[in-house]
mmCIF file of C-alpha atoms in Angstrom:
data_model
loop_
_atom_site.group_PDB
_atom_site.id
_atom_site.type_symbol
_atom_site.label_atom_id
_atom_site.label_comp_id
_atom_site.label_asym_id
_atom_site.label_seq_id
_atom_site.Cartn_x
_atom_site.Cartn_y
_atom_site.Cartn_z
ATOM 1 C CA MET A 28 16.401 -11.743 -1.772
ATOM 2 C CA ARG A 29 16.089 -9.282 1.104
ATOM 3 C CA SER A 30 14.577 -5.886 0.615
ATOM 4 C CA VAL A 31 17.502 -4.245 2.431
ATOM 5 C CA ALA A 32 16.346 -0.738 1.581
ATOM 6 C CA GLU A 33 13.116 -0.957 3.605
ATOM 7 C CA PHE A 34 12.738 0.044 7.242
ATOM 8 C CA PRO A 35 10.112 -1.447 9.539
ATOM 9 C CA LEU A 36 7.130 0.765 10.337
ATOM 10 C CA ASP A 37 5.915 -1.537 13.093
ATOM 11 C CA THR A 38 7.623 0.370 15.915
ATOM 12 C CA PHE A 39 4.604 2.581 16.645
ATOM 13 C CA GLY A 40 2.483 2.079 19.747
ATOM 14 C CA SER A 41 -0.801 1.862 17.855
ATOM 15 C CA GLU A 42 -2.247 1.725 14.368
ATOM 16 C CA ALA A 43 -3.738 5.188 14.936
ATOM 17 C CA GLU A 44 -0.272 6.597 15.713
ATOM 18 C CA LEU A 45 1.213 4.899 12.646
ATOM 19 C CA ALA A 46 -1.581 6.225 10.430
ATOM 20 C CA GLN A 47 -1.315 9.782 11.768
ATOM 21 C CA ARG A 48 2.479 9.961 11.360
ATOM 22 C CA VAL A 49 2.418 8.494 7.837
ATOM 23 C CA LEU A 50 -0.531 10.594 6.646
ATOM 24 C CA ASP A 51 0.997 13.802 8.069
ATOM 25 C CA ARG A 52 4.155 13.046 6.145
ATOM 26 C CA LEU A 53 2.204 12.426 2.898
ATOM 27 C CA ALA A 54 0.064 15.588 3.180
ATOM 28 C CA PRO A 55 2.326 17.817 1.012
ATOM 29 C CA TRP A 56 1.868 15.484 -1.971
ATOM 30 C CA PHE A 57 -1.575 13.950 -1.480
ATOM 31 C CA LEU A 58 -5.105 15.012 -0.689
ATOM 32 C CA ILE A 59 -6.091 12.663 2.119
ATOM 33 C CA GLU A 60 -9.548 11.545 3.171
ATOM 34 C CA THR A 61 -9.807 9.263 6.198
ATOM 35 C CA GLU A 62 -12.436 6.719 7.201
ATOM 36 C CA VAL A 63 -13.826 6.364 3.656
ATOM 37 C CA ARG A 64 -16.884 4.151 3.298
ATOM 38 C CA GLY A 65 -17.898 2.027 0.368
ATOM 39 C CA THR A 66 -19.991 -0.879 -0.818
ATOM 40 C CA HIS A 67 -18.398 -4.264 -1.545
ATOM 41 C CA CYS A 68 -19.648 -6.185 -4.593
ATOM 42 C CA SER A 69 -21.401 -8.502 -2.113
ATOM 43 C CA GLY A 70 -23.465 -5.555 -0.882
ATOM 44 C CA ARG A 71 -21.635 -5.290 2.464
ATOM 45 C CA ASN A 72 -20.715 -1.790 3.683
ATOM 46 C CA LEU A 73 -17.005 -1.415 4.495
ATOM 47 C CA ARG A 74 -14.612 1.290 5.666
ATOM 48 C CA ILE A 75 -10.962 1.892 4.771
ATOM 49 C CA ASP A 76 -8.488 3.906 6.830
ATOM 50 C CA ALA A 77 -7.647 6.459 4.119
ATOM 51 C CA VAL A 78 -7.732 7.325 0.441
ATOM 52 C CA LEU A 79 -4.832 9.241 -1.137
ATOM 53 C CA ARG A 80 -5.244 11.351 -4.284
ATOM 54 C CA PRO A 81 -2.051 12.983 -5.659
ATOM 55 C CA ARG A 82 -2.166 16.788 -5.666
ATOM 56 C CA ASP A 83 -0.340 16.823 -9.023
ATOM 57 C CA ALA A 84 -2.212 13.953 -10.705
ATOM 58 C CA GLN A 85 -3.262 16.109 -13.677
ATOM 59 C CA THR A 86 0.313 16.960 -14.623
ATOM 60 C CA THR A 87 2.665 14.168 -13.582
ATOM 61 C CA TRP A 88 0.706 10.921 -13.354
ATOM 62 C CA ARG A 89 -0.376 8.875 -16.369
ATOM 63 C CA ASN A 90 -3.872 8.530 -14.918
ATOM 64 C CA PRO A 91 -5.171 11.970 -13.832
ATOM 65 C CA ASP A 92 -7.858 10.184 -11.757
ATOM 66 C CA VAL A 93 -5.374 8.040 -9.795
ATOM 67 C CA ALA A 94 -6.063 7.426 -6.101
ATOM 68 C CA PHE A 95 -5.072 4.745 -3.606
ATOM 69 C CA GLY A 96 -6.866 3.206 -0.654
ATOM 70 C CA VAL A 97 -4.641 2.671 2.397
ATOM 71 C CA GLU A 98 -5.159 0.140 5.171
ATOM 72 C CA PHE A 99 -2.887 0.375 8.217
ATOM 73 C CA LYS A 100 -2.217 -2.723 10.333
ATOM 74 C CA LEU A 101 0.452 -3.328 12.921
ATOM 75 C CA PRO A 102 1.556 -6.946 13.161
ATOM 76 C CA ARG A 103 0.835 -8.311 16.624
ATOM 77 C CA ARG A 104 3.799 -9.734 18.469
ATOM 78 C CA GLY A 105 4.091 -13.357 17.463
ATOM 79 C CA ALA A 106 1.712 -12.952 14.505
ATOM 80 C CA GLY A 107 2.556 -15.470 11.832
ATOM 81 C CA LEU A 108 1.631 -16.302 8.296
ATOM 82 C CA ASN A 109 -2.057 -16.832 9.113
ATOM 83 C CA ALA A 110 -2.356 -13.235 10.342
ATOM 84 C CA TYR A 111 -0.473 -11.998 7.268
ATOM 85 C CA ALA A 112 -2.701 -14.004 4.920
ATOM 86 C CA GLY A 113 -5.807 -12.671 6.674
ATOM 87 C CA TRP A 114 -4.626 -9.089 6.251
ATOM 88 C CA ILE A 115 -3.893 -9.610 2.563
ATOM 89 C CA ALA A 116 -7.340 -11.231 2.125
ATOM 90 C CA GLN A 117 -8.881 -8.138 3.735
ATOM 91 C CA ALA A 118 -6.966 -5.901 1.312
ATOM 92 C CA VAL A 119 -8.048 -8.038 -1.669
ATOM 93 C CA SER A 120 -11.672 -7.657 -0.522
ATOM 94 C CA TYR A 121 -11.156 -3.893 -0.498
ATOM 95 C CA THR A 122 -10.175 -3.931 -4.192
ATOM 96 C CA HIS A 123 -13.781 -5.018 -4.907
ATOM 97 C CA VAL A 124 -15.344 -2.063 -3.106
ATOM 98 C CA ASP A 125 -16.932 0.962 -4.753
ATOM 99 C CA TRP A 126 -15.471 3.641 -2.443
ATOM 100 C CA GLN A 127 -17.713 6.709 -2.111
ATOM 101 C CA GLY A 128 -16.307 9.383 -4.396
ATOM 102 C CA TYR A 129 -13.496 7.164 -5.687
ATOM 103 C CA GLY A 130 -14.830 3.906 -7.170
ATOM 104 C CA ARG A 131 -12.602 0.812 -7.135
ATOM 105 C CA ARG A 132 -8.946 1.465 -6.282
ATOM 106 C CA ILE A 133 -5.600 -0.216 -5.760
ATOM 107 C CA ILE A 134 -5.206 -0.777 -2.020
ATOM 108 C CA LEU A 135 -1.918 -0.055 -0.229
ATOM 109 C CA THR A 136 -0.959 -1.965 2.886
ATOM 110 C CA CYS A 137 1.065 -0.065 5.466
ATOM 111 C CA PRO A 138 3.425 -1.375 6.592
ATOM 112 C CA GLY A 139 4.076 -3.607 3.603
ATOM 113 C CA ALA A 140 4.621 -7.332 3.321
ATOM 114 C CA ALA A 141 8.258 -7.009 4.362
ATOM 115 C CA SER A 142 7.260 -6.080 7.915
ATOM 116 C CA TRP A 143 5.550 -9.431 8.270
ATOM 117 C CA LEU A 144 7.573 -11.820 6.176
ATOM 118 C CA ASP A 145 11.106 -10.489 6.756
ATOM 119 C CA ARG A 146 10.759 -11.421 10.435
ATOM 120 C CA PHE A 147 11.177 -15.069 9.511
ATOM 121 C CA GLY A 148 14.650 -14.270 8.204
ATOM 122 C CA ASN A 149 15.708 -17.266 6.131
ATOM 123 C CA ASP A 150 16.340 -17.403 2.380
ATOM 124 C CA GLU A 151 13.163 -19.374 1.663
ATOM 125 C CA HIS A 152 11.017 -16.668 3.257
ATOM 126 C CA ARG A 153 12.948 -13.907 1.477
ATOM 127 C CA ARG A 154 12.087 -15.562 -1.839
ATOM 128 C CA ASP A 155 8.498 -15.820 -0.626
ATOM 129 C CA LEU A 156 8.556 -12.066 0.050
ATOM 130 C CA LEU A 157 9.345 -11.346 -3.603
ATOM 131 C CA ILE A 158 6.610 -13.737 -4.721
ATOM 132 C CA ALA A 159 4.168 -12.125 -2.260
ATOM 133 C CA LYS A 160 4.927 -8.633 -3.611
ATOM 134 C CA ARG A 161 4.338 -9.761 -7.212
ATOM 135 C CA LEU A 162 1.230 -11.802 -6.486
ATOM 136 C CA THR A 163 -0.425 -9.132 -4.355
ATOM 137 C CA GLY A 164 0.364 -6.572 -7.050
ATOM 138 C CA GLN A 165 -1.530 -8.689 -9.564
ATOM 139 C CA LEU A 166 -4.450 -8.762 -7.106
ATOM 140 C CA GLY A 167 -4.544 -4.955 -6.865
ATOM 141 C CA ILE A 168 -2.555 -4.631 -3.634
ATOM 142 C CA GLY A 169 0.451 -2.345 -3.270
ATOM 143 C CA GLU A 170 2.546 -1.262 -0.310
ATOM 144 C CA LEU A 171 3.280 1.988 1.464
ATOM 145 C CA VAL A 172 6.787 1.546 2.891
ATOM 146 C CA LEU A 173 9.752 3.550 4.177
ATOM 147 C CA ARG A 174 12.807 3.104 1.931
ATOM 148 C CA TRP A 175 16.363 4.221 2.426
ATOM 149 C CA GLY A 176 17.171 7.044 -0.015
ATOM 150 C CA HIS A 177 13.555 7.451 -1.156
ATOM 151 C CA GLY A 178 11.543 8.102 2.014
ATOM 152 C CA LEU A 179 7.936 6.965 2.095
ATOM 153 C CA SER A 180 7.290 5.063 -1.115
ATOM 154 C CA ILE A 181 4.329 3.530 -2.915
ATOM 155 C CA LEU A 182 5.185 0.142 -4.402
ATOM 156 C CA VAL A 183 3.071 -1.970 -6.741
ATOM 157 C CA ASN A 184 4.410 -5.377 -7.848
ATOM 158 C CA GLY A 185 7.505 -4.520 -5.808
ATOM 159 C CA GLU A 186 8.217 -1.553 -8.133
ATOM 160 C CA ARG A 187 8.381 2.062 -6.954
ATOM 161 C CA VAL A 188 5.434 4.072 -8.290
ATOM 162 C CA TRP A 189 6.060 7.190 -6.213
ATOM 163 C CA SER A 190 8.360 8.322 -3.383
ATOM 164 C CA GLU A 191 8.853 11.375 -1.184
ATOM 165 C CA ARG A 192 12.302 12.178 -2.517
ATOM 166 C CA SER A 193 11.992 11.138 -6.161
ATOM 167 C CA GLY A 194 8.341 11.902 -6.857
ATOM 168 C CA VAL A 195 6.429 9.977 -9.514
ATOM 169 C CA SER A 196 8.312 7.117 -11.180
ATOM 170 C CA LYS A 197 6.293 4.175 -12.582
ATOM 171 C CA GLY A 198 3.159 6.276 -11.972
ATOM 172 C CA LYS A 199 4.140 8.269 -15.085
ATOM 173 C CA TYR A 200 3.664 5.147 -17.197
ATOM 174 C CA TRP A 201 1.191 2.900 -15.365
ATOM 175 C CA SER A 202 -2.546 3.636 -15.187
ATOM 176 C CA LEU A 203 -2.759 2.152 -11.667
ATOM 177 C CA GLU A 204 -6.355 1.085 -12.105
ATOM 178 C CA PRO A 205 -7.566 -2.133 -10.488
ATOM 179 C CA ARG A 206 -7.730 -4.930 -13.019
ATOM 180 C CA SER A 207 -10.256 -7.673 -13.592
ATOM 181 C CA GLY A 208 -9.917 -10.755 -15.731
ATOM 182 C CA SER A 209 -6.973 -11.468 -18.019
ATOM 183 C CA ARG A 210 -3.607 -9.886 -17.231
#
């Protein structure tokens, strides 16, 4: 099952360029703070690339306190599943961080899983992509992707929560708070 509606965001020269272009594009809809620091449950101090808080959270989102952490990472040429798994592990660690001014948050990877796993191209890996989107969603990881017809989009569990062109979708109904324990 290929995510045919998604475009790769790995064509930028650097992670900084990717982050700047994406964050500039999100600025009309989100308050953006970059280089946010926090404390992991292990006591380690960490930093995330950005935190997004919707400008209209009070009126259109189910959770008026919704915010997302964003971690940008460009896949290195030839990077395989080990690099992908390491990046997802990093994002999972970030869901256990008390971010200064934000608390624990769902973490968005940009580009999303498709940029890594779609490169393998066969049906088995396409099925794995769907499983990866669902599993990472259950672990508190979403994706910030570029989708045909929707523009930049926030996905959680492979479902569109928000997009540039359509605004809030699942975000009207989902609390989008990181979960712990039973699902």
